[in-house]
Amino acid sequence: MSSSSDFQQDRHSFSGSPQKWTDFELPGDTLYYRFTSDMSNTEWGYKFTVTAGHLGRFQTGFEILKQMLSEERVIPHLPLSKIWEWQVGVACRQTGHQRLKAIHLLLKIVQCSTQGDCDLTLLKPLWQLFTHMENNLCQDTAKPGILLPLHRALAELFFVTENRVTELGSLQEYLLALNTEDHLHRCTAQ
């Protein structure tokens, strides 16, 4: 299978049992395939399913949301609270670059949101991840203070979010929502 008729671009070849076949993506809107039998078997052949454009593909969704959040005239028409909820869930579940991209979108949402658009209590798992990274950084004095991309992204998210809730006059509620009662007692004792 290929995206070109000469089978030179984006070529994927399969042979043998169905377990050896894997899902793959081809760019463009055309699929070329060739089936060749060596006549060593009397089975009927192979079956495959082609699906155009996957709904929910991460990169596609990221690019669309990023563009929509960049258009000031579009923002009032977006269900920001629902998008916020989805993106926090994505940032909690994903790893690597996808998590960083989800955090990037969360930053954009915080910057363009109004009071009540974002349920900031949903950030609690990301706050716990951030504080864990901060504690590890403080405890490991042997390593130079180089922050990982995730650590930097979370630091920026919480810095911007804190500034935003301060502007909106809800800093106390925000801090209470992110921290556990045990953590607040320790801070008070210090």
Backbone as ProteinMPNN parsed JSONL, in Angstrom:
{"seq_chain_A": "MSSSSDFQQDRHSFSGSPQKWTDFELPGDTLYYRFTSDMSNTEWGYKFTVTAGHLGRFQTGFEILKQMLSEERVIPHLPLSKIWEWQVGVACRQTGHQRLKAIHLLLKIVQCSTQGDCDLTLLKPLWQLFTHMENNLCQDTAKPGILLPLHRALAELFFVTENRVTELGSLQEYLLALNTEDHLHRCTAQ", "coords_chain_A": {"N_chain_A": [[0.86, -1.162, 0.0], [0.45, 2.251, -0.697], [0.968, 5.821, -1.018], [1.427, 6.677, -3.515], [1.222, 5.985, -7.052], [3.375, 4.612, -8.116], [4.304, 3.205, -6.007], [6.35, 4.154, -4.359], [6.275, 6.17, -2.455], [5.533, 6.598, 0.976], [5.269, 3.827, 1.554], [3.898, 0.717, 2.546], [4.259, -2.569, 3.339], [2.863, -5.793, 3.667], [2.7, -9.155, 4.808], [1.72, -12.51, 5.295], [0.199, -13.716, 8.351], [-2.793, -12.189, 9.824], [-2.028, -11.019, 12.249], [0.388, -9.86, 11.788], [-0.129, -7.526, 10.533], [-0.412, -4.035, 10.823], [-1.967, -0.995, 12.001], [-1.799, 2.007, 10.11], [-1.003, 5.279, 8.838], [-1.689, 7.202, 5.948], [-0.699, 10.027, 4.114], [-2.71, 12.459, 2.366], [-5.388, 11.942, -0.098], [-5.688, 9.592, -1.473], [-5.293, 6.13, -1.917], [-3.158, 3.606, -2.923], [-3.032, 0.235, -3.79], [-1.68, -3.077, -3.978], [-2.119, -6.438, -4.536], [-0.5, -9.436, -4.289], [-0.137, -12.82, -4.93], [1.605, -15.745, -3.934], [0.738, -18.175, -4.586], [0.964, -20.263, -2.79], [-0.903, -20.976, -1.011], [-4.368, -21.668, -0.392], [-6.14, -19.866, 0.589], [-8.498, -17.09, 0.836], [-7.391, -14.497, 0.671], [-6.648, -11.142, 1.639], [-8.143, -8.765, 3.844], [-8.852, -5.376, 4.322], [-9.453, -2.262, 6.007], [-10.233, 1.013, 5.133], [-10.129, 4.219, 6.383], [-11.149, 7.475, 6.138], [-9.613, 10.41, 7.239], [-9.27, 10.645, 10.577], [-11.48, 11.169, 13.183], [-10.935, 13.067, 16.063], [-8.181, 12.91, 16.074], [-5.133, 13.66, 17.528], [-3.119, 15.651, 16.761], [-4.429, 17.018, 14.677], [-6.707, 18.002, 16.001], [-5.419, 19.591, 17.907], [-4.185, 21.591, 16.304], [-6.441, 22.804, 15.126], [-7.868, 23.751, 17.4], [-5.921, 25.464, 18.497], [-5.753, 27.414, 16.5], [-8.398, 28.391, 16.529], [-8.538, 29.442, 19.117], [-6.866, 31.536, 18.809], [-8.195, 33.413, 17.403], [-9.821, 36.248, 18.055], [-12.466, 37.016, 17.494], [-13.779, 34.616, 17.342], [-13.655, 33.365, 19.803], [-15.764, 34.141, 21.727], [-17.806, 32.479, 20.868], [-17.143, 29.93, 21.447], [-17.391, 26.921, 23.394], [-15.921, 27.377, 26.028], [-15.664, 26.383, 28.686], [-16.196, 23.658, 28.427], [-14.232, 22.888, 26.575], [-12.001, 23.49, 28.11], [-12.293, 21.61, 30.18], [-11.977, 19.218, 28.704], [-9.343, 19.556, 27.744], [-7.804, 19.69, 30.092], [-8.183, 17.087, 30.969], [-6.89, 15.731, 28.853], [-4.266, 16.696, 29.18], [-3.666, 15.529, 31.603], [-3.783, 12.791, 31.025], [-2.129, 12.275, 28.788], [1.306, 11.995, 27.59], [4.66, 13.244, 27.113], [5.163, 15.101, 24.079], [2.487, 15.488, 23.397], [1.261, 16.033, 25.827], [2.535, 18.437, 26.44], [1.547, 20.042, 24.384], [-1.171, 20.068, 25.005], [-1.062, 21.467, 27.43], [-0.156, 23.879, 26.449], [-2.466, 24.704, 25.057], [-4.179, 24.965, 27.243], [-3.022, 27.16, 28.496], [-3.58, 29.149, 26.579], [-6.365, 29.178, 26.766], [-6.781, 30.011, 29.429], [-5.77, 32.597, 29.253], [-7.606, 33.866, 27.586], [-10.0, 33.603, 28.821], [-12.972, 34.302, 30.793], [-14.361, 35.136, 34.006], [-15.481, 32.174, 35.477], [-15.386, 30.624, 33.156], [-13.483, 28.618, 33.24], [-13.047, 25.763, 35.162], [-11.063, 25.801, 37.648], [-10.374, 24.026, 39.605], [-10.028, 21.632, 38.418], [-7.404, 21.513, 37.71], [-5.955, 20.35, 39.695], [-4.645, 17.677, 39.656], [-2.527, 18.233, 37.874], [-1.27, 20.257, 39.252], [-0.349, 18.838, 41.449], [1.498, 17.173, 40.178], [3.284, 19.142, 39.284], [4.168, 20.286, 41.762], [5.395, 18.06, 42.83], [7.5, 17.764, 41.01], [8.829, 20.155, 41.549], [9.592, 19.752, 44.227], [11.352, 17.592, 43.918], [13.331, 18.845, 42.435], [14.309, 20.73, 44.234], [15.326, 19.047, 46.223], [17.351, 17.612, 44.977], [20.309, 18.615, 44.887], [22.668, 18.107, 43.632], [22.489, 18.092, 40.877], [22.576, 20.437, 38.174], [20.391, 23.328, 37.944], [18.429, 22.68, 35.745], [15.503, 22.832, 33.999], [13.022, 20.522, 33.002], [11.16, 20.295, 29.888], [8.411, 19.807, 30.437], [8.217, 20.604, 33.111], [8.828, 23.34, 32.871], [6.665, 24.139, 31.259], [4.47, 23.609, 32.93], [5.11, 25.322, 35.039], [4.83, 27.805, 33.77], [2.092, 27.655, 33.099], [0.876, 27.634, 35.67], [1.827, 30.033, 36.72], [0.74, 31.969, 34.955], [-1.962, 31.362, 35.314], [-2.295, 31.936, 38.034], [-1.826, 34.714, 38.007], [-3.989, 35.445, 36.429], [-6.271, 34.68, 37.973], [-5.852, 36.347, 40.106], [-6.288, 38.839, 38.912], [-9.019, 38.509, 38.446], [-9.957, 38.406, 40.984], [-10.171, 36.073, 42.53], [-8.203, 34.628, 43.875], [-7.799, 33.383, 46.406], [-9.772, 31.333, 46.511], [-8.888, 29.787, 44.391], [-6.288, 28.935, 45.244], [-7.02, 27.45, 47.496], [-8.478, 25.432, 46.254], [-6.557, 23.993, 44.821], [-4.741, 22.963, 46.666], [-4.17, 20.496, 49.212], [-5.759, 19.889, 52.365], [-3.966, 19.044, 54.272], [-1.52, 19.981, 53.213], [-1.975, 22.737, 53.399], [-2.062, 23.029, 56.192], [0.596, 22.393, 56.867], [1.946, 24.507, 55.581], [0.905, 26.665, 57.013], [1.902, 26.089, 59.518], [4.61, 26.409, 59.041]], "CA_chain_A": [[0.0, 0.0, 0.0], [1.272, 3.439, -0.838], [0.246, 7.036, -1.396], [1.765, 6.995, -4.91], [0.944, 4.868, -7.965], [4.604, 3.842, -8.359], [4.58, 2.525, -4.742], [7.621, 4.627, -3.825], [6.051, 7.075, -1.331], [4.728, 6.105, 2.111], [4.997, 2.426, 1.235], [3.69, -0.223, 3.649], [4.099, -3.923, 2.792], [2.471, -6.787, 4.66], [2.645, -10.522, 4.328], [1.519, -13.465, 6.384], [-1.027, -13.744, 9.148], [-3.353, -10.87, 10.173], [-1.342, -10.465, 13.408], [1.554, -9.116, 11.317], [-0.605, -6.266, 9.96], [-0.592, -2.979, 11.82], [-2.589, 0.234, 11.516], [-0.872, 3.039, 9.674], [-1.636, 6.436, 8.216], [-1.13, 7.7, 4.694], [-1.14, 11.394, 3.831], [-3.426, 12.645, 1.106], [-6.742, 11.427, -0.223], [-5.698, 8.45, -2.374], [-4.548, 4.946, -1.494], [-2.867, 2.634, -3.981], [-2.66, -1.044, -3.206], [-1.411, -4.166, -4.9], [-2.139, -7.738, -3.888], [0.215, -10.439, -5.078], [-0.14, -14.13, -4.285], [2.643, -16.666, -4.4], [-0.005, -19.406, -4.873], [1.335, -21.327, -1.858], [-2.006, -21.22, -0.103], [-5.658, -21.555, -1.084], [-7.0, -18.947, 1.334], [-9.135, -16.112, -0.036], [-6.605, -13.261, 0.515], [-6.632, -10.238, 2.781], [-9.186, -7.753, 3.939], [-8.415, -4.225, 5.096], [-10.421, -1.18, 6.091], [-9.672, 2.349, 4.943], [-10.953, 5.242, 7.012], [-10.667, 8.815, 5.785], [-9.542, 11.402, 8.313], [-9.719, 10.166, 11.881], [-12.016, 12.131, 14.134], [-10.26, 13.005, 17.347], [-6.741, 12.81, 15.953], [-4.583, 14.661, 18.439], [-2.46, 16.765, 16.077], [-5.445, 17.78, 13.96], [-7.481, 18.727, 17.01], [-4.557, 20.624, 18.493], [-4.023, 22.693, 15.354], [-7.729, 23.486, 14.982], [-8.135, 24.504, 18.632], [-4.931, 26.544, 18.61], [-6.161, 28.47, 15.578], [-9.654, 28.982, 16.997], [-8.258, 30.231, 20.311], [-6.091, 32.706, 18.388], [-9.109, 34.335, 16.726], [-10.632, 36.929, 19.075], [-13.888, 37.052, 17.131], [-14.325, 33.261, 17.469], [-13.643, 32.947, 21.211], [-17.062, 34.211, 22.416], [-18.711, 31.442, 20.383], [-16.613, 28.619, 21.831], [-17.762, 26.433, 24.737], [-14.622, 27.343, 26.698], [-15.654, 25.536, 29.882], [-16.119, 22.263, 27.966], [-12.895, 22.72, 25.989], [-11.096, 23.49, 29.263], [-12.433, 20.303, 30.831], [-11.351, 18.207, 27.829], [-7.891, 19.749, 27.657], [-7.203, 19.286, 31.363], [-8.159, 15.622, 30.916], [-5.84, 15.333, 27.914], [-2.974, 16.998, 29.801], [-3.451, 14.553, 32.687], [-3.632, 11.429, 30.487], [-1.076, 12.155, 27.781], [2.694, 12.18, 27.998], [5.522, 13.794, 26.066], [4.784, 16.281, 23.304], [1.041, 15.703, 23.431], [0.952, 16.709, 27.092], [3.0, 19.817, 26.309], [0.61, 20.756, 23.512], [-2.407, 20.275, 25.776], [-0.777, 22.544, 28.38], [-0.124, 25.096, 25.623], [-3.857, 25.111, 24.835], [-4.712, 25.424, 28.532], [-2.521, 28.524, 28.663], [-4.351, 30.035, 25.696], [-7.729, 29.283, 27.3], [-6.724, 30.853, 30.628], [-5.526, 33.976, 28.849], [-8.765, 34.482, 26.925], [-11.233, 33.265, 29.54], [-13.556, 35.242, 31.744], [-14.742, 34.478, 35.258], [-16.419, 31.069, 35.348], [-15.159, 29.798, 31.964], [-12.602, 27.491, 33.543], [-13.097, 25.192, 36.502], [-9.649, 25.689, 37.985], [-10.149, 22.887, 40.499], [-9.619, 20.496, 37.584], [-5.949, 21.54, 37.578], [-5.324, 19.768, 40.88], [-3.644, 16.639, 39.352], [-1.355, 18.859, 37.261], [-0.606, 20.983, 40.335], [0.374, 17.84, 42.234], [2.655, 16.801, 39.36], [4.205, 20.277, 39.321], [4.789, 20.402, 43.095], [6.301, 16.907, 42.943], [8.702, 18.111, 40.236], [9.501, 21.219, 42.293], [10.222, 19.15, 45.409], [12.504, 16.814, 43.46], [14.362, 19.792, 41.998], [14.892, 21.323, 45.444], [16.034, 18.021, 46.98], [18.51, 17.135, 44.232], [21.214, 19.755, 44.728], [23.844, 17.689, 42.86], [22.255, 18.416, 39.467], [22.318, 21.87, 37.92], [18.963, 23.667, 37.9], [17.859, 22.652, 34.407], [14.12, 22.378, 34.057], [12.505, 19.751, 31.876], [10.103, 21.044, 29.188], [7.133, 19.687, 31.147], [8.32, 21.433, 34.307], [8.72, 24.733, 32.42], [5.298, 24.371, 30.78], [3.588, 23.675, 34.1], [5.438, 26.562, 35.765], [4.192, 28.904, 33.045], [0.643, 27.518, 33.248], [0.433, 28.049, 37.001], [2.144, 31.458, 36.864], [-0.275, 32.725, 34.209], [-3.253, 31.126, 35.96], [-2.317, 32.703, 39.284], [-2.011, 36.126, 37.642], [-5.359, 35.618, 35.904], [-7.249, 34.634, 39.071], [-5.64, 37.561, 40.897], [-7.034, 39.887, 38.191], [-10.451, 38.254, 38.582], [-10.303, 38.504, 42.397], [-10.52, 34.775, 43.127], [-6.954, 33.928, 44.193], [-7.943, 32.547, 47.59], [-10.528, 30.13, 46.132], [-7.997, 29.021, 43.509], [-5.254, 28.282, 46.052], [-7.673, 26.428, 48.319], [-8.904, 24.327, 45.399], [-5.415, 23.2, 44.356], [-3.974, 22.369, 47.746], [-4.859, 19.624, 50.16], [-5.851, 20.461, 53.697], [-2.701, 18.696, 54.922], [-0.507, 20.923, 52.727], [-2.259, 24.055, 53.979], [-1.662, 22.993, 57.605], [2.057, 22.456, 56.893], [2.339, 25.881, 55.219], [0.535, 27.532, 58.124], [2.852, 25.809, 60.595], [5.902, 27.01, 58.686]], "C_chain_A": [[0.904, 1.22, 0.0], [0.386, 4.641, -1.144], [0.589, 7.47, -2.825], [1.58, 5.762, -5.792], [2.194, 4.047, -8.289], [5.076, 3.105, -7.098], [5.93, 2.916, -4.145], [7.442, 5.52, -2.592], [5.158, 6.419, -0.279], [4.337, 4.651, 1.918], [4.909, 1.582, 2.502], [3.422, -1.584, 3.029], [3.792, -4.889, 3.924], [2.408, -8.149, 4.011], [2.406, -11.424, 5.523], [0.21, -13.283, 7.112], [-1.5, -12.329, 9.496], [-2.634, -10.216, 11.359], [-0.119, -9.636, 13.002], [1.162, -7.764, 10.719], [-0.793, -5.253, 11.085], [-1.29, -1.791, 11.178], [-1.508, 1.215, 11.097], [-1.661, 4.157, 9.021], [-0.915, 6.778, 6.924], [-1.599, 9.137, 4.512], [-1.901, 11.448, 2.514], [-4.791, 12.001, 1.103], [-6.842, 10.198, -1.127], [-4.805, 7.346, -1.825], [-4.363, 4.032, -2.697], [-2.466, 1.335, -3.3], [-2.483, -2.081, -4.307], [-1.39, -5.438, -4.071], [-1.475, -8.744, -4.818], [0.222, -11.735, -4.286], [1.001, -14.975, -4.831], [2.072, -18.061, -4.673], [0.337, -20.561, -3.927], [0.183, -21.705, -0.939], [-3.31, -21.048, -0.889], [-6.647, -20.693, -0.309], [-7.525, -17.868, 0.391], [-8.34, -14.822, -0.205], [-6.618, -12.435, 1.779], [-7.772, -9.25, 2.694], [-8.613, -6.602, 4.758], [-9.476, -3.134, 5.024], [-9.69, 0.153, 5.96], [-10.645, 3.35, 5.542], [-10.352, 6.599, 6.679], [-10.702, 9.715, 6.997], [-10.101, 10.912, 9.626], [-10.263, 11.306, 12.71], [-11.25, 11.964, 15.435], [-8.76, 12.818, 17.253], [-6.121, 13.96, 16.731], [-4.014, 15.87, 17.703], [-3.469, 17.645, 15.338], [-6.261, 18.619, 14.932], [-6.691, 19.855, 17.637], [-4.452, 21.833, 17.571], [-5.321, 23.495, 15.193], [-8.031, 24.339, 16.214], [-7.182, 25.678, 18.796], [-5.34, 27.726, 17.718], [-7.432, 29.167, 16.059], [-9.424, 29.872, 18.216], [-7.428, 31.473, 19.997], [-6.966, 33.77, 17.73], [-10.046, 34.975, 17.756], [-12.114, 36.924, 18.764], [-14.563, 35.696, 17.285], [-14.523, 32.876, 18.934], [-15.004, 33.056, 21.9], [-18.04, 33.105, 22.01], [-18.259, 30.032, 20.761], [-17.13, 28.211, 23.203], [-16.493, 26.253, 25.574], [-14.597, 26.427, 27.914], [-15.533, 24.064, 29.497], [-14.74, 21.968, 27.371], [-11.85, 22.646, 27.098], [-11.095, 22.115, 29.931], [-11.745, 19.208, 30.01], [-9.836, 18.322, 27.843], [-7.181, 19.403, 28.957], [-7.111, 17.756, 31.404], [-7.063, 15.097, 30.004], [-4.469, 15.548, 28.543], [-2.649, 16.023, 30.937], [-3.149, 13.156, 32.142], [-2.432, 11.264, 29.562], [0.303, 12.312, 28.395], [3.435, 12.873, 26.86], [4.979, 15.033, 25.4], [3.283, 16.54, 23.338], [0.627, 16.396, 24.728], [1.374, 18.174, 27.01], [2.048, 20.642, 25.447], [-0.708, 21.023, 24.223], [-2.219, 21.41, 26.782], [-0.713, 23.884, 27.647], [-1.548, 25.61, 25.376], [-4.504, 25.596, 26.124], [-4.265, 26.86, 28.81], [-3.329, 29.513, 27.828], [-5.764, 30.247, 26.237], [-7.75, 30.189, 28.521], [-6.592, 32.318, 30.235], [-6.747, 34.636, 28.217], [-10.076, 34.231, 27.674], [-11.715, 34.422, 30.401], [-13.907, 34.449, 33.002], [-15.743, 33.364, 34.983], [-16.227, 30.206, 34.113], [-14.398, 28.517, 32.298], [-12.787, 27.04, 34.987], [-11.657, 24.891, 36.904], [-9.354, 24.551, 38.953], [-9.71, 21.648, 39.713], [-8.106, 20.42, 37.423], [-5.216, 20.82, 38.711], [-4.328, 18.645, 40.542], [-2.375, 17.221, 38.707], [-0.562, 19.661, 38.296], [0.215, 20.005, 41.183], [1.621, 17.355, 41.483], [3.714, 17.904, 39.411], [4.912, 20.375, 40.673], [5.729, 19.232, 43.346], [7.606, 17.194, 42.201], [9.507, 19.195, 40.958], [10.244, 20.648, 43.497], [11.45, 18.336, 45.018], [13.65, 17.719, 43.044], [15.074, 20.385, 43.208], [15.735, 20.312, 46.22], [17.312, 17.563, 46.293], [19.444, 18.304, 43.927], [22.457, 19.403, 43.917], [23.717, 18.066, 41.386], [22.104, 19.918, 39.295], [20.821, 22.11, 37.731], [18.392, 23.761, 36.495], [16.46, 22.08, 34.502], [13.763, 21.589, 32.804], [11.413, 20.555, 31.178], [8.752, 20.977, 29.9], [7.119, 20.586, 32.375], [8.166, 22.914, 33.951], [7.293, 25.066, 31.995], [4.326, 24.487, 31.948], [3.848, 24.939, 34.915], [4.761, 27.752, 35.094], [2.668, 28.859, 33.205], [0.191, 28.044, 34.608], [0.768, 29.51, 37.288], [1.069, 32.313, 36.191], [-1.649, 32.58, 34.874], [-3.367, 31.921, 37.256], [-2.511, 34.196, 39.004], [-3.448, 36.391, 37.194], [-6.389, 35.622, 37.034], [-7.077, 35.828, 40.011], [-6.393, 38.73, 40.262], [-8.538, 39.748, 38.407], [-10.912, 38.281, 40.038], [-10.677, 37.193, 43.047], [-9.281, 33.945, 43.478], [-7.113, 32.97, 45.364], [-8.679, 31.244, 47.253], [-9.666, 29.192, 45.273], [-6.962, 28.248, 44.324], [-5.843, 27.193, 46.942], [-8.061, 25.209, 47.493], [-7.736, 23.426, 44.99], [-4.707, 22.433, 45.46], [-4.822, 21.481, 48.633], [-4.878, 20.318, 51.525], [-4.553, 20.222, 54.46], [-1.595, 19.669, 54.513], [-0.717, 22.315, 53.319], [-1.852, 24.136, 55.45], [-0.141, 23.105, 57.731], [2.55, 23.867, 56.584], [2.051, 26.837, 56.36], [1.512, 27.342, 59.275], [4.219, 26.412, 60.312], [5.843, 28.511, 58.874]], "O_chain_A": [[1.973, 1.226, 0.609], [-0.788, 4.496, -1.485], [0.108, 8.5, -3.296], [1.758, 4.632, -5.336], [2.075, 2.892, -8.698], [6.123, 2.457, -7.114], [6.581, 2.098, -3.495], [8.352, 5.621, -1.769], [4.162, 5.773, -0.603], [3.174, 4.294, 2.107], [5.73, 1.709, 3.41], [2.462, -1.743, 2.275], [4.384, -4.814, 5.001], [2.105, -8.283, 2.825], [2.844, -11.126, 6.634], [-0.762, -12.764, 6.562], [-0.713, -11.384, 9.469], [-2.628, -8.991, 11.471], [0.357, -8.807, 13.779], [2.033, -6.944, 10.429], [-1.278, -5.591, 12.165], [-1.218, -1.597, 9.964], [-0.423, 1.24, 11.679], [-2.837, 3.999, 8.693], [0.306, 6.659, 6.822], [-2.772, 9.436, 4.732], [-1.745, 10.579, 1.657], [-5.298, 11.568, 2.138], [-7.941, 9.798, -1.509], [-3.705, 7.601, -1.335], [-5.323, 3.728, -3.405], [-1.671, 1.328, -2.361], [-3.047, -1.978, -5.396], [-0.728, -5.51, -3.035], [-1.849, -8.877, -5.984], [0.55, -11.74, -3.1], [1.321, -14.93, -6.019], [2.812, -19.003, -4.955], [0.033, -21.714, -4.23], [0.291, -22.659, -0.169], [-3.345, -20.37, -1.916], [-7.855, -20.782, -0.526], [-7.046, -17.748, -0.737], [-8.596, -14.094, -1.164], [-6.599, -12.984, 2.881], [-8.287, -8.946, 1.618], [-7.961, -6.829, 5.777], [-10.287, -3.093, 4.099], [-8.662, 0.382, 6.598], [-11.839, 3.328, 5.243], [-9.168, 6.834, 6.92], [-11.708, 9.776, 7.704], [-11.317, 10.779, 9.76], [-9.577, 12.306, 12.919], [-10.955, 10.844, 15.852], [-8.115, 12.586, 18.276], [-6.548, 15.107, 16.598], [-4.394, 17.003, 17.999], [-3.371, 18.871, 15.371], [-6.477, 19.809, 14.705], [-7.219, 20.941, 17.874], [-4.614, 22.971, 18.013], [-5.292, 24.724, 15.134], [-8.404, 25.506, 16.092], [-7.597, 26.767, 19.193], [-5.277, 28.883, 18.134], [-7.53, 30.393, 16.003], [-10.038, 30.931, 18.339], [-7.304, 32.364, 20.837], [-6.524, 34.9, 17.525], [-10.955, 34.319, 18.266], [-12.938, 36.836, 19.675], [-15.791, 35.624, 17.352], [-15.455, 32.142, 19.264], [-15.378, 32.125, 22.613], [-18.996, 32.828, 22.733], [-18.927, 29.054, 20.426], [-17.291, 29.058, 24.082], [-16.044, 25.131, 25.803], [-13.593, 25.755, 28.149], [-14.84, 23.304, 30.173], [-14.156, 20.918, 27.637], [-10.925, 21.836, 27.034], [-10.042, 21.54, 30.206], [-11.022, 18.375, 30.557], [-9.128, 17.32, 27.941], [-6.069, 18.876, 28.93], [-6.095, 17.199, 31.818], [-6.382, 14.128, 30.34], [-3.602, 14.679, 28.451], [-1.48, 15.732, 31.193], [-2.353, 12.42, 32.725], [-1.791, 10.213, 29.561], [0.452, 12.705, 29.553], [2.887, 13.06, 25.774], [4.408, 15.908, 26.051], [2.854, 17.694, 23.312], [-0.26, 17.249, 24.723], [0.645, 19.055, 27.465], [1.777, 21.805, 25.748], [-1.297, 22.091, 24.059], [-3.12, 22.228, 26.967], [-1.166, 24.903, 28.168], [-1.802, 26.81, 25.476], [-5.295, 26.539, 26.102], [-5.045, 27.674, 29.302], [-3.713, 30.579, 28.309], [-6.299, 31.354, 26.177], [-8.63, 31.041, 28.647], [-7.238, 33.182, 30.828], [-6.9, 35.854, 28.309], [-11.144, 34.613, 27.196], [-10.985, 35.37, 30.692], [-13.759, 33.228, 33.037], [-16.754, 33.595, 34.32], [-16.844, 29.146, 34.017], [-14.644, 27.465, 31.709], [-12.692, 27.842, 35.916], [-11.105, 23.852, 36.541], [-8.199, 24.154, 39.104], [-9.1, 20.733, 40.267], [-7.577, 19.376, 37.04], [-3.992, 20.697, 38.681], [-3.232, 18.653, 41.102], [-1.272, 16.743, 38.973], [0.664, 19.736, 38.225], [1.338, 20.312, 41.584], [2.674, 17.153, 42.088], [4.903, 17.622, 39.565], [6.132, 20.531, 40.72], [6.755, 19.394, 44.007], [8.69, 16.9, 42.707], [10.737, 19.149, 40.97], [11.389, 21.016, 43.758], [12.471, 18.382, 45.704], [14.815, 17.395, 43.276], [16.297, 20.527, 43.208], [16.75, 20.68, 46.812], [18.263, 17.165, 46.966], [19.381, 18.904, 42.854], [23.223, 20.292, 43.549], [24.72, 18.329, 40.722], [21.566, 20.597, 40.171], [20.077, 21.188, 37.395], [17.916, 24.824, 36.096], [16.256, 20.983, 35.02], [14.155, 21.948, 31.693], [10.795, 21.415, 31.805], [8.03, 21.973, 29.96], [6.122, 21.255, 32.648], [7.464, 23.654, 34.64], [6.771, 26.132, 32.322], [3.459, 25.36, 31.956], [2.912, 25.555, 35.424], [4.187, 28.608, 35.768], [2.03, 29.889, 33.419], [-0.768, 28.812, 34.691], [0.043, 30.161, 38.039], [0.555, 33.26, 36.785], [-2.401, 33.549, 34.984], [-4.41, 32.51, 37.541], [-3.28, 34.861, 39.696], [-4.042, 37.416, 37.529], [-7.282, 36.47, 37.054], [-8.039, 36.271, 40.638], [-7.046, 39.512, 40.954], [-9.247, 40.746, 38.535], [-12.109, 38.192, 40.311], [-11.426, 37.185, 44.023], [-9.302, 32.718, 43.391], [-6.606, 31.849, 45.313], [-8.249, 30.168, 47.669], [-9.717, 27.97, 45.417], [-6.778, 27.048, 44.121], [-5.236, 26.137, 47.123], [-7.983, 24.08, 47.976], [-7.916, 22.219, 44.831], [-4.138, 21.369, 45.215], [-6.027, 21.685, 48.784], [-4.09, 21.229, 51.782], [-4.093, 21.089, 55.203], [-0.824, 20.128, 55.356], [0.243, 22.989, 53.695], [-1.361, 25.167, 55.909], [0.359, 23.825, 58.596], [3.462, 24.368, 57.243], [2.855, 27.724, 56.648], [1.905, 28.306, 59.931], [4.906, 26.871, 61.225], [6.831, 29.203, 58.629]]}, "name": "protein", "num_of_chains": 1, "seq": "MSSSSDFQQDRHSFSGSPQKWTDFELPGDTLYYRFTSDMSNTEWGYKFTVTAGHLGRFQTGFEILKQMLSEERVIPHLPLSKIWEWQVGVACRQTGHQRLKAIHLLLKIVQCSTQGDCDLTLLKPLWQLFTHMENNLCQDTAKPGILLPLHRALAELFFVTENRVTELGSLQEYLLALNTEDHLHRCTAQ"}
